[in-house]
Amino acid sequence: MVAFRAAVFHNAAKVFLRESVCHLSKFEACGMPVEVKPRFVVLYGSQKGQAQSIAEGIAEEAEQHGLVADLSCLNETTKYNLEQENDPVVFIVSTTGDGEPPDNALQFVKRIKRKTLSTDHYKHLCYALLALGDTNYANFCNCGKTIERRLQDLGAKQFYATGYADDGVGLEVVVDPWLEGLWNAIKGALSKMASDRTAHLKANTEDSAKETPDSSTPDVQINLLSITDHQNCESFGAAVETNSKFACAASSVASVVSDLRPASPAGSTGLASQCHGTASIPTTAPATQAGDAGVPHVVLAASLTCSLPPLSESSLNVPALPPPYLDVSLQEVDTVEQIVGPLNKETLREVPISKAVQLTRGDSVKTAVLLELDIFAYPMMTYQPGDSFDVFCPNRAAEVDNMLSRLGLQDQRNHLVNISLRKDTKKKGAQVPSYVSQNISLLFLLTWCLEIRSVPKKAFLRALVEHTGDSVQRRRLQELCSKQGAADYNLYVRDPSLSVLELLTAFPSCSPPLSLLIEHLPKLQPRPYSAASSCLAHPGKLRFAFNVVEFPACTGRPVGRRGLCTGWLFDLINPSPVFPGTAESSSSPALPKIHVSLRPNCSFRPPSDPSVPFMMVGPGTGVAPFLGFLQQRAEERQKNPEAVFGETWLFFGCRHRDRDYLFREELEGFVSSGTLSHLKVCFSRDDREDEESAAAAPRYVQHNLLLNSQHVTDILLRQNGYLYVCG
């Protein structure tokens, strides 16, 4: 028995020492180990870089809380091992497309969804999760919800409430309080897990006859965070019992490193500000001039470049300066290969536009266009109704030229861009962006690689401060990225979708280096569109419809501009588009080619059983995918006239019957043929002939849904039908 106890103690001690050694980050010159910092893991899945940025911010801030964070992307499977992970794990994941995981999280999601995994596969795992999504799209935060649901199915325990951040109203509404409470939650989890391991080790050494319960995860109170109760974020800090050994660390430096991370309370100065790792900007009252008696004072208005009291007189808590991590140089060469289009051509198809039709009248508020692509040369490009596809478009040439001019690099537009990691960088998990290839010119970089239309994040604004010469402009940039200036940031930057170039134009004394743009600008993303056709009805063709997006003029944008992809497509087809009912001219010029890639899905599809009824709600261009649904149904009815087909309903709405009733002839044709059982339309801006008819006539699609509520409930509840909505 003594020998057995000694062996147990020896083996347990080896495990304990091995884990402890893993936590030692450095040794002092004398060879004595420094204080061991508790460790946790941060894993992210990110499509556009926002989730990655938040994850990197957490990893960088960890050191100032006395912690060590191991940061990895979910596809870097050699850098982490959840099957053997005994420390807390923090997941930061976004959702893309129709609720799909980001590309770099797809394989991870597939792995954890394997049905062969047992229900206790992750019983040792202790996790927290922040999900990013957008309620303007279907399946809000679906990737985060999928991961969380599967982790819990496999026995993992949650040590901190999941946050569901909505980009539709501003990620920071949920992200800020979630990050604020995260640190106490991690420390509480680490403390509980450490005490449990110690107790377990002690029990082993005493050869306890009792079997200790699985307590590797802390017992915590979970409080769901939502947009409506984010004001009560302080409850997060109290959600986890904090061990006294962390009491000092909890009040130590909490530097704000992410563009979404909140700073210390407004007006904090001196030690309080220093303890929160933020820069306390001294009060600077604006200069005033005394007017002559009787002369009315001019009331100043706030703008992108100008603030008013109390913000202009407030002490500010600004984010910590993001550490630079890239070295960028430009190399002059004799000749540069002229690359046309995106680089990843092995996954793309270059297809010609075979038809362009303007769907709305010239005096319509919006310009809607139908494009038809000829995919006959690619027989493997098959799609189903409800599928979508990506269109790869470049940044506008005029905006690229303006950016080159703004950076003072016009004469170096054809130089090769050399990018490497800085040897002295303090950024955790720093990498050269994978979407910036080697041996490309500066012109190609700004045209096809970087999203120069992206809205600058607060971390970028903070970095721009360091490259701004004018003191007034420096102060305003500090305000816009501060906690106190959050309302101004939303009003003048986020809500109007102000681009980086527009911001730089508004702050002329700001001269950032090229490396800063590469560090902070996200990848130029393809734009997804829904297929508005069926392969059965239009073999070898792929149709889609879109509104030409218009961004109105605003402070910071003297002249309105069009959306990047929709504006580019509209320019490509001008002056070729024909109007519905107009004969196409045989002398029309040949239309150009564009790069596309299919994005198949398995959820937004018509019922596999044709006898099942379904309803479709598609106002405006939201009707586009339902053209494919109905074209497919028409072909199926023609091929199987004896089959039983369920009812089909379509609820459509627009402003004016005569200006923007999209696909009117085709929809009415579906009704005449019996393919579409019920077509319910409404027009929100048409004048009513009299008050009585105006009160009775539905104005929006939801009014028609209410008028037909009995049919809706009957189809959904009694007949087990389907309801599809596309906005």
XYZ file of C-alpha atoms in Angstrom:
727
model
C 0.000 0.000 0.000
C 2.848 2.384 0.804
C 4.459 1.634 -2.547
C 1.147 2.154 -4.313
C 0.619 5.521 -2.596
C 4.135 6.579 -3.531
C 3.564 5.651 -7.160
C 0.272 7.563 -7.289
C 1.873 10.606 -5.706
C 4.842 10.375 -8.054
C 2.668 10.223 -11.182
C 0.368 13.004 -10.003
C 3.347 15.162 -9.130
C 4.804 14.652 -12.598
C 1.540 15.823 -14.184
C 1.371 18.809 -11.844
C 4.984 19.792 -12.543
C 4.567 19.349 -16.299
C 1.547 21.676 -16.318
C 3.393 24.184 -14.146
C 6.443 24.202 -16.429
C 4.193 24.912 -19.404
C 3.078 28.083 -17.669
C 6.589 29.457 -17.155
C 7.098 32.106 -19.807
C 10.611 33.316 -18.957
C 13.481 33.098 -16.501
C 15.508 35.860 -14.919
C 19.213 36.159 -15.592
C 20.086 34.425 -12.330
C 18.220 31.338 -13.492
C 15.429 31.600 -10.947
C 11.896 31.291 -12.385
C 9.642 34.319 -12.272
C 6.075 34.166 -10.978
C 3.982 31.726 -12.970
C 1.147 33.438 -14.866
C -2.139 31.530 -15.141
C -2.987 30.508 -18.702
C -6.107 30.414 -20.839
C -6.806 29.747 -24.517
C -8.382 32.084 -27.097
C -9.736 30.553 -30.325
C -11.363 32.524 -33.129
C -13.207 31.975 -36.385
C -13.383 35.107 -38.522
C -14.473 35.916 -42.084
C -13.878 39.662 -42.305
C -11.426 40.107 -39.452
C -13.694 41.475 -36.707
C -13.714 38.313 -34.592
C -9.968 37.968 -35.100
C -9.410 41.567 -34.001
C -11.394 41.030 -30.797
C -9.541 37.784 -30.080
C -6.182 39.439 -30.616
C -7.230 42.262 -28.317
C -8.069 39.778 -25.568
C -4.712 38.029 -26.000
C -2.794 41.309 -25.849
C -4.658 42.548 -22.797
C -4.191 39.302 -20.885
C -0.660 40.131 -19.771
C -1.845 43.278 -18.034
C -4.253 41.141 -15.989
C -1.452 38.845 -14.894
C -2.498 36.141 -17.379
C -1.062 34.390 -20.423
C -3.293 33.794 -23.469
C -2.580 31.168 -26.125
C -4.143 32.583 -29.297
C -5.022 30.394 -32.277
C -7.347 30.389 -35.259
C -9.769 27.462 -35.228
C -8.153 26.030 -38.360
C -4.693 25.951 -36.739
C -5.261 22.499 -35.278
C -1.570 21.905 -34.527
C -1.515 24.834 -32.076
C -4.286 23.690 -29.726
C -5.853 20.456 -28.502
C -9.278 20.719 -26.910
C -9.299 17.013 -26.135
C -6.541 17.591 -23.567
C -7.167 21.213 -22.615
C -7.442 21.799 -18.865
C -7.473 25.610 -18.844
C -10.379 27.948 -19.725
C -11.098 28.378 -23.428
C -12.586 31.551 -24.926
C -14.223 31.289 -28.377
C -14.762 34.382 -30.555
C -16.680 33.437 -33.719
C -18.571 35.252 -36.443
C -21.212 34.030 -38.904
C -21.166 34.501 -42.663
C -23.501 33.936 -45.615
C -26.769 32.220 -44.714
C -25.615 31.324 -41.220
C -22.487 29.399 -42.247
C -19.261 29.289 -40.244
C -16.358 31.434 -41.443
C -14.028 29.656 -43.844
C -11.389 29.223 -41.140
C -13.898 27.654 -38.719
C -15.689 25.326 -41.125
C -13.562 22.226 -40.469
C -13.731 22.735 -36.697
C -17.535 22.842 -36.817
C -17.589 19.699 -38.954
C -15.318 17.907 -36.473
C -17.369 18.665 -33.381
C -20.611 17.725 -35.196
C -19.446 14.149 -35.728
C -22.083 11.788 -34.387
C -19.421 9.332 -33.234
C -18.323 11.654 -30.406
C -19.531 10.630 -26.966
C -21.604 12.868 -24.694
C -18.665 13.232 -22.293
C -16.079 13.981 -24.976
C -15.533 17.524 -23.658
C -16.596 17.011 -20.041
C -13.230 18.412 -18.946
C -13.620 21.586 -21.029
C -14.468 24.948 -19.477
C -15.454 27.616 -22.036
C -16.874 31.068 -22.771
C -18.140 32.220 -26.149
C -18.745 35.520 -27.941
C -20.766 35.233 -31.154
C -20.851 37.975 -33.781
C -23.736 38.285 -36.223
C -26.116 40.657 -37.965
C -29.882 40.597 -37.507
C -30.280 42.015 -41.013
C -29.427 38.528 -42.259
C -30.915 35.108 -41.667
C -29.706 32.768 -38.914
C -28.341 35.394 -36.521
C -25.084 34.257 -34.835
C -25.732 30.757 -36.154
C -22.082 29.667 -36.079
C -21.682 30.664 -32.432
C -24.968 29.000 -31.507
C -23.960 25.824 -33.343
C -20.596 25.633 -31.576
C -22.139 26.315 -28.175
C -24.917 23.799 -28.621
C -22.454 21.128 -29.726
C -19.973 21.854 -26.914
C -22.754 21.427 -24.381
C -23.942 18.232 -26.089
C -20.418 16.887 -25.610
C -20.293 17.731 -21.907
C -18.413 21.054 -21.884
C -19.245 23.512 -19.095
C -19.761 27.242 -19.511
C -17.938 29.531 -17.085
C -19.253 32.844 -18.491
C -22.456 33.899 -20.225
C -22.426 33.844 -24.019
C -22.627 37.218 -25.757
C -24.562 37.607 -29.028
C -23.334 40.798 -30.697
C -25.401 42.345 -33.498
C -23.571 44.304 -36.181
C -26.959 45.614 -37.295
C -27.135 47.904 -34.263
C -23.440 48.009 -33.349
C -21.310 45.143 -32.085
C -20.041 47.229 -29.198
C -23.496 47.239 -27.546
C -22.875 43.646 -26.447
C -19.113 43.272 -26.971
C -18.106 46.087 -24.592
C -19.845 44.781 -21.453
C -18.974 41.193 -22.365
C -15.260 42.022 -22.504
C -15.504 44.057 -19.325
C -16.797 41.092 -17.361
C -14.601 38.494 -19.044
C -11.491 39.026 -16.931
C -13.083 38.375 -13.550
C -14.817 35.351 -15.059
C -11.513 33.915 -16.338
C -9.795 34.521 -13.017
C -12.661 32.971 -11.112
C -12.609 29.939 -13.393
C -8.824 29.579 -13.079
C -8.996 29.905 -9.311
C -11.710 27.274 -8.994
C -9.972 24.918 -11.414
C -6.634 25.323 -9.601
C -8.185 24.622 -6.196
C -9.989 21.608 -7.625
C -6.757 20.247 -9.079
C -5.020 20.759 -5.750
C -7.822 18.973 -3.922
C -7.734 16.162 -6.463
C -3.969 15.800 -6.075
C -4.289 15.744 -2.296
C -7.009 13.119 -2.488
C -4.799 10.942 -4.680
C -1.869 11.191 -2.305
C -4.084 10.092 0.585
C -5.481 7.271 -1.545
C -8.980 8.416 -0.718
C -11.572 5.715 -1.037
C -14.158 8.240 -2.084
C -14.363 9.121 -5.732
C -14.186 12.874 -6.164
C -16.848 14.378 -8.429
C -15.827 15.945 -11.705
C -15.302 19.518 -10.591
C -12.733 20.640 -13.110
C -15.184 23.333 -14.126
C -16.395 26.023 -11.764
C -19.957 26.348 -10.546
C -21.002 29.706 -11.867
C -24.193 31.646 -12.242
C -24.986 32.293 -15.919
C -26.689 35.570 -16.788
C -27.741 35.922 -20.419
C -26.561 39.151 -21.992
C -28.794 40.750 -24.579
C -29.070 44.125 -26.230
C -31.944 45.128 -23.974
C -30.129 44.597 -20.693
C -26.555 45.465 -21.577
C -26.703 48.349 -19.126
C -26.510 45.792 -16.328
C -23.169 44.475 -17.517
C -21.765 44.948 -14.023
C -23.522 41.729 -13.051
C -21.025 39.827 -15.147
C -18.220 40.691 -12.783
C -20.175 39.191 -9.922
C -21.241 36.125 -11.881
C -18.063 34.255 -10.990
C -16.686 33.880 -7.479
C -13.217 35.445 -7.483
C -10.456 33.923 -5.379
C -8.634 36.320 -3.055
C -5.317 35.610 -4.768
C -6.654 37.508 -7.792
C -8.073 40.468 -5.862
C -5.046 42.627 -6.614
C -4.787 41.517 -10.232
C -8.448 42.324 -10.812
C -7.797 45.989 -10.113
C -4.563 46.160 -12.090
C -4.022 47.435 -15.593
C -6.880 46.616 -17.987
C -5.646 48.183 -21.186
C -8.197 48.646 -23.904
C -6.669 47.013 -26.925
C -9.625 46.188 -29.117
C -11.562 48.705 -31.166
C -14.664 47.492 -29.334
C -13.190 47.380 -25.811
C -14.593 49.957 -23.354
C -12.340 52.249 -21.354
C -12.619 53.478 -17.778
C -15.514 55.669 -16.641
C -15.924 59.131 -18.080
C -13.972 61.849 -16.414
C -11.509 59.520 -14.684
C -8.103 61.044 -14.250
C -4.845 60.376 -12.490
C -4.503 57.008 -10.806
C -7.985 55.822 -11.692
C -7.310 56.339 -15.379
C -3.889 54.796 -15.110
C -5.262 51.705 -13.419
C -7.537 51.098 -16.379
C -4.734 51.411 -18.871
C -6.287 54.330 -20.700
C -4.933 57.691 -21.674
C -6.508 60.529 -19.757
C -6.703 63.491 -22.129
C -6.661 66.815 -20.270
C -9.559 69.171 -20.582
C -9.157 71.599 -23.456
C -11.853 74.233 -23.522
C -12.396 75.703 -26.990
C -11.325 79.280 -27.551
C -14.174 81.787 -27.593
C -14.549 85.325 -28.868
C -16.691 87.946 -27.154
C -19.156 89.415 -29.617
C -20.296 93.030 -29.703
C -23.371 93.869 -27.691
C -26.530 93.150 -29.622
C -24.867 90.795 -32.092
C -26.456 87.349 -31.861
C -24.167 84.406 -31.128
C -23.735 81.877 -33.911
C -24.768 78.411 -32.778
C -22.097 75.935 -33.832
C -23.056 72.471 -35.042
C -21.112 69.328 -34.338
C -19.714 67.417 -37.314
C -17.226 64.723 -38.178
C -14.319 67.102 -37.580
C -15.808 69.303 -34.866
C -17.263 68.504 -31.462
C -19.192 70.574 -28.952
C -19.361 70.619 -25.156
C -19.563 68.542 -23.091
C -17.516 66.164 -25.276
C -15.050 68.841 -26.375
C -14.340 69.699 -22.724
C -14.274 66.151 -21.341
C -11.368 64.053 -20.228
C -11.192 61.089 -22.570
C -10.529 57.404 -22.102
C -9.062 56.204 -25.375
C -8.047 52.671 -26.360
C -4.469 51.565 -25.936
C -2.346 51.995 -29.031
C -2.450 48.819 -31.140
C 1.107 47.506 -31.523
C 2.476 47.739 -35.090
C 3.510 44.375 -36.491
C 4.328 44.726 -40.198
C 7.374 45.984 -42.044
C 6.412 47.181 -45.525
C 8.735 48.346 -48.274
C 8.252 49.166 -51.928
C 10.643 47.798 -54.529
C 11.112 49.373 -57.929
C 11.255 46.850 -60.757
C 11.747 47.115 -64.491
C 8.480 45.425 -65.403
C 5.448 44.414 -63.407
C 3.111 41.656 -64.474
C -0.258 43.224 -65.123
C -2.764 41.034 -63.250
C -6.413 41.532 -64.123
C -8.934 40.277 -61.609
C -8.562 38.502 -58.256
C -5.698 36.069 -57.712
C -7.637 32.990 -56.552
C -8.757 32.141 -60.076
C -8.659 28.380 -59.435
C -11.845 28.692 -57.371
C -13.518 31.316 -59.580
C -15.194 31.336 -62.963
C -14.965 34.230 -65.384
C -18.340 34.389 -67.098
C -19.841 36.865 -69.579
C -22.917 38.958 -68.885
C -25.421 37.890 -71.560
C -28.304 40.204 -70.694
C -28.958 43.334 -68.631
C -32.478 44.605 -67.901
C -33.417 47.636 -65.825
C -36.438 46.524 -63.831
C -37.539 49.914 -62.512
C -38.731 52.984 -64.318
C -36.370 55.929 -64.691
C -38.227 58.012 -62.082
C -38.173 55.281 -59.438
C -36.505 56.026 -56.102
C -34.276 52.971 -56.519
C -32.670 51.517 -59.615
C -33.180 47.747 -59.826
C -31.319 45.677 -62.419
C -31.537 42.079 -63.604
C -28.332 40.535 -64.950
C -28.082 37.220 -66.744
C -24.749 35.385 -66.792
C -23.796 32.807 -69.421
C -22.389 29.786 -67.534
C -22.793 27.321 -70.398
C -19.004 26.888 -70.653
C -18.929 25.561 -67.071
C -21.278 22.544 -66.884
C -20.162 21.877 -63.284
C -21.662 25.227 -62.210
C -25.007 23.774 -61.231
C -27.198 25.512 -58.693
C -30.554 25.044 -57.011
C -33.297 27.614 -56.356
C -32.352 29.461 -53.181
C -28.603 29.194 -53.769
C -26.434 32.283 -53.835
C -23.112 33.143 -55.410
C -20.268 35.576 -54.911
C -19.328 38.387 -57.264
C -15.721 39.559 -57.044
C -15.361 43.244 -57.777
C -12.402 45.638 -57.544
C -12.162 48.903 -55.682
C -13.031 51.844 -57.912
C -10.081 53.105 -59.929
C -10.737 56.739 -58.973
C -10.732 55.864 -55.262
C -7.519 53.855 -55.622
C -5.892 56.843 -57.329
C -7.101 59.128 -54.543
C -5.728 56.766 -51.906
C -2.343 56.610 -53.656
C -2.306 60.401 -53.817
C -3.360 60.690 -50.168
C -0.499 58.398 -49.131
C 1.940 60.250 -51.373
C 2.658 57.064 -53.339
C 1.301 57.855 -56.800
C 4.731 57.579 -58.417
C 5.236 54.164 -56.797
C 1.964 52.593 -57.887
C 3.771 49.923 -59.940
C 6.384 49.088 -57.295
C 6.351 45.620 -55.744
C 5.104 45.432 -52.160
C 7.345 43.526 -49.725
C 5.704 42.646 -46.405
C 7.264 40.916 -43.410
C 6.679 40.676 -39.659
C 8.467 43.135 -37.423
C 10.997 41.349 -35.255
C 10.203 43.553 -32.265
C 6.417 43.367 -32.473
C 4.463 42.816 -29.269
C 1.304 41.762 -31.074
C 0.108 38.307 -30.098
C -0.249 35.869 -32.985
C 0.951 38.416 -35.540
C 0.842 37.183 -39.138
C 1.273 38.635 -42.589
C -2.289 38.787 -43.985
C -2.916 35.643 -46.042
C -4.895 37.572 -48.637
C -1.876 39.738 -49.541
C 0.166 37.678 -51.983
C 3.831 38.021 -52.777
C 5.056 39.782 -55.928
C 2.087 42.075 -56.342
C 2.191 45.758 -57.131
C 0.961 48.517 -54.867
C -1.763 49.222 -57.427
C -2.973 45.617 -57.292
C -2.879 45.630 -53.485
C -5.221 48.617 -53.272
C -7.409 47.432 -56.148
C -8.042 43.767 -55.304
C -6.742 42.970 -51.798
C -7.778 45.646 -49.283
C -11.295 46.913 -48.523
C -10.531 50.625 -48.795
C -14.280 51.300 -48.510
C -14.379 49.707 -45.041
C -15.591 51.750 -42.085
C -12.554 52.479 -39.876
C -12.696 50.749 -36.497
C -11.867 52.555 -33.278
C -8.491 50.803 -33.006
C -7.602 52.211 -36.430
C -8.675 55.697 -35.370
C -6.478 55.353 -32.298
C -3.516 54.391 -34.476
C -4.177 57.328 -36.824
C -3.821 59.739 -33.892
C -0.087 59.011 -33.837
C 0.243 60.149 -37.461
C -1.804 63.354 -37.233
C 0.059 66.633 -37.025
C -2.680 69.171 -36.262
C -3.557 69.234 -32.550
C -7.256 69.969 -33.165
C -7.543 67.046 -35.553
C -5.641 64.792 -33.131
C -8.083 65.685 -30.382
C -11.087 64.948 -32.607
C -9.731 61.533 -33.602
C -9.172 60.807 -29.914
C -12.776 61.774 -29.216
C -14.119 59.536 -31.968
C -12.296 56.468 -30.657
C -12.971 57.199 -26.970
C -15.680 55.808 -24.762
C -17.074 59.312 -24.260
C -17.281 59.846 -28.033
C -19.163 56.632 -28.821
C -22.295 58.506 -29.917
C -20.283 60.729 -32.270
C -18.486 57.713 -33.693
C -21.807 56.059 -34.499
C -23.337 59.246 -35.873
C -20.465 60.438 -38.081
C -18.518 57.273 -38.906
C -20.428 54.041 -38.454
C -24.002 54.957 -39.422
C -23.140 56.781 -42.690
C -20.615 54.009 -43.593
C -17.793 56.511 -43.844
C -14.825 54.978 -45.642
C -11.165 55.171 -44.666
C -10.444 57.410 -47.644
C -13.286 59.774 -46.720
C -11.987 59.943 -43.159
C -8.438 60.711 -44.313
C -9.792 63.409 -46.618
C -11.581 65.016 -43.665
C -8.367 65.001 -41.579
C -5.718 66.339 -43.969
C -2.914 66.472 -41.399
C -3.164 62.705 -40.896
C -0.493 60.898 -42.930
C -0.461 57.198 -42.057
C 2.178 54.853 -43.474
C 1.152 52.115 -45.899
C 1.899 49.478 -43.249
C -0.855 50.876 -41.023
C -3.454 50.416 -43.749
C -2.384 46.828 -44.381
C -2.531 46.109 -40.644
C -6.009 47.541 -40.148
C -7.936 47.274 -43.424
C -9.813 43.987 -43.912
C -9.729 41.768 -46.958
C -11.752 42.945 -49.942
C -14.722 40.596 -49.705
C -16.823 39.249 -52.578
C -20.453 40.329 -52.569
C -23.122 37.590 -52.354
C -26.297 37.609 -54.473
C -29.257 35.227 -54.642
C -29.929 33.321 -57.832
C -33.125 34.611 -59.472
C -33.551 31.702 -61.853
C -33.789 27.927 -62.135
C -31.406 25.737 -64.137
C -34.437 23.802 -65.399
C -36.065 26.906 -66.856
C -32.842 28.588 -68.008
C -30.157 25.960 -68.680
C -26.676 27.432 -68.949
C -27.836 30.729 -67.453
C -27.636 32.311 -64.000
C -29.741 35.353 -63.228
C -29.667 37.747 -60.288
C -31.291 41.055 -59.377
C -30.064 43.938 -57.251
C -30.743 47.532 -56.309
C -27.969 49.984 -57.059
C -27.006 51.040 -53.530
C -26.758 54.800 -52.946
C -24.871 56.364 -50.029
C -26.115 59.935 -49.584
C -23.882 62.920 -48.978
C -23.122 63.631 -45.344
C -20.571 65.362 -43.180
C -17.323 63.799 -44.344
C -18.847 62.885 -47.720
C -19.623 66.023 -49.733
C -20.955 64.007 -52.665
C -22.993 60.818 -52.501
C -21.581 57.588 -53.889
C -22.847 54.232 -55.067
C -22.265 50.886 -53.443
C -18.984 49.292 -54.448
C -20.235 46.186 -56.254
C -23.661 47.367 -57.400
C -22.164 50.619 -58.683
C -19.415 48.707 -60.490
C -21.912 46.323 -62.117
C -24.152 49.202 -63.186
C -21.203 51.005 -64.753
C -20.194 47.822 -66.602
C -23.547 47.488 -68.359
C -24.188 51.173 -69.110
C -25.620 52.233 -71.490
C -26.675 48.702 -72.459
C -29.540 47.787 -70.101
C -32.967 47.491 -71.693
C -36.279 48.114 -69.981
C -38.944 45.416 -69.560
C -41.003 45.051 -72.700
C -38.357 46.768 -74.836
C -36.895 44.869 -77.760
C -33.171 44.230 -77.494
C -31.088 45.877 -80.185
C -28.938 43.596 -82.338
C -26.310 46.315 -82.393
C -25.905 46.449 -78.628
C -22.234 46.322 -77.614
C -20.878 43.100 -76.130
C -21.159 43.011 -72.357
C -18.091 42.326 -70.203
C -17.132 39.311 -68.076
C -17.114 39.112 -64.304
C -15.627 36.670 -61.773
C -18.101 34.606 -59.750
C -18.099 31.647 -57.374
C -21.116 29.580 -56.289
C -22.153 29.426 -52.617
C -24.454 26.403 -52.368
C -26.636 26.063 -49.282
C -28.864 23.329 -47.970
C -31.406 25.327 -45.985
C -33.068 27.971 -48.202
C -34.651 25.548 -50.643
C -38.221 24.730 -51.736
C -39.775 21.745 -49.930
C -38.496 18.431 -51.253
C -42.090 17.146 -51.185
C -44.004 19.069 -53.894
C -47.324 18.441 -52.149
C -46.274 20.559 -49.155
C -47.634 24.147 -49.347
C -45.307 27.078 -48.844
C -45.490 30.855 -48.546
C -42.917 33.371 -49.762
C -42.422 36.911 -48.476
C -40.191 38.991 -50.750
C -40.582 42.777 -50.843
C -38.514 44.657 -53.422
C -35.531 42.717 -54.751
C -36.201 40.206 -51.972
C -38.493 38.541 -54.503
C -35.459 37.463 -56.571
C -34.869 33.933 -55.164
C -38.580 33.180 -55.408
C -38.393 33.603 -59.175
C -36.199 30.512 -59.095
C -38.659 28.717 -56.789
C -41.576 29.398 -59.131
C -39.659 28.671 -62.352
C -38.664 25.311 -60.866
C -42.258 24.590 -59.820
C -43.534 25.473 -63.313
C -41.089 23.021 -64.934
C -41.995 20.279 -62.439
C -45.714 20.776 -63.093
C -45.157 20.536 -66.824
C -43.126 17.319 -66.532
C -45.448 15.691 -63.964
C -48.988 16.909 -64.717
C -50.525 14.103 -62.637
C -48.553 14.925 -59.477
C -50.092 16.680 -56.479
C -48.635 20.117 -55.796
C -49.249 22.159 -52.678
C -50.458 25.746 -52.596
C -47.966 28.536 -53.214
C -48.328 32.069 -51.873
C -46.209 35.135 -52.622
C -46.389 38.395 -50.668
C -44.718 41.199 -52.607
C -44.506 44.932 -51.914
C -42.869 48.023 -53.371
C -43.390 51.794 -53.490
C -45.332 52.263 -56.748
C -47.220 49.846 -58.982
C -46.106 51.606 -62.181
C -42.467 52.319 -61.228
C -40.966 49.433 -59.289
C -43.293 46.429 -59.471
C -40.460 43.995 -60.221
C -41.097 40.969 -62.479
C -44.758 41.920 -62.769
C -45.427 40.127 -66.068
C -43.645 36.953 -64.984
C -45.417 36.823 -61.612
C -48.837 37.382 -63.140
C -47.981 34.695 -65.683
C -47.304 32.234 -62.843
C -50.758 33.025 -61.444
C -52.411 32.488 -64.825
C -50.709 29.103 -65.277
C -51.596 27.940 -61.764
C -47.960 27.736 -60.660
C -48.561 30.512 -58.114
C -51.797 29.995 -56.209
C -51.994 33.425 -54.541
C -50.178 36.680 -55.334
C -50.654 39.374 -52.690
C -49.158 42.748 -53.596
C -49.148 46.163 -51.940
C -47.750 49.581 -52.813
C -46.691 51.815 -49.950
C -46.446 55.154 -51.761
C -49.304 55.059 -54.270
C -52.052 57.626 -53.669
C -55.412 56.253 -52.558
C -58.444 57.539 -54.439
C -60.487 58.097 -51.288
C -60.056 57.834 -47.543
C -62.154 54.685 -47.282
C -60.068 52.719 -49.785
C -56.880 54.129 -48.287
C -57.803 52.769 -44.873
C -58.679 49.335 -46.266
C -55.808 48.854 -48.714
C -52.702 47.154 -47.328
C -49.604 49.334 -47.455
C -46.864 46.867 -46.483
C -46.404 43.100 -46.771
C -47.054 42.624 -43.052
C -50.504 44.155 -43.564
C -51.273 41.537 -46.205
C -49.979 38.832 -43.885
C -52.391 40.051 -41.201
C -55.285 40.129 -43.657
C -54.516 36.518 -44.555
C -53.547 35.422 -41.056
C -55.998 32.501 -41.011
C -54.476 31.065 -44.180
C -50.965 31.616 -42.840
C -51.631 29.827 -39.580
C -53.535 27.040 -41.339
C -50.672 26.324 -43.743
C -47.977 26.508 -41.090
C -49.732 24.760 -38.192
C -52.263 22.373 -39.739
C -50.640 21.539 -43.071
C -47.024 21.687 -41.807
C -46.104 24.081 -44.588
C -43.134 26.416 -44.964
C -42.664 30.189 -44.797
C -39.715 31.820 -46.600
C -38.665 35.425 -46.070
C -36.097 37.302 -48.147
C -35.389 41.000 -47.636
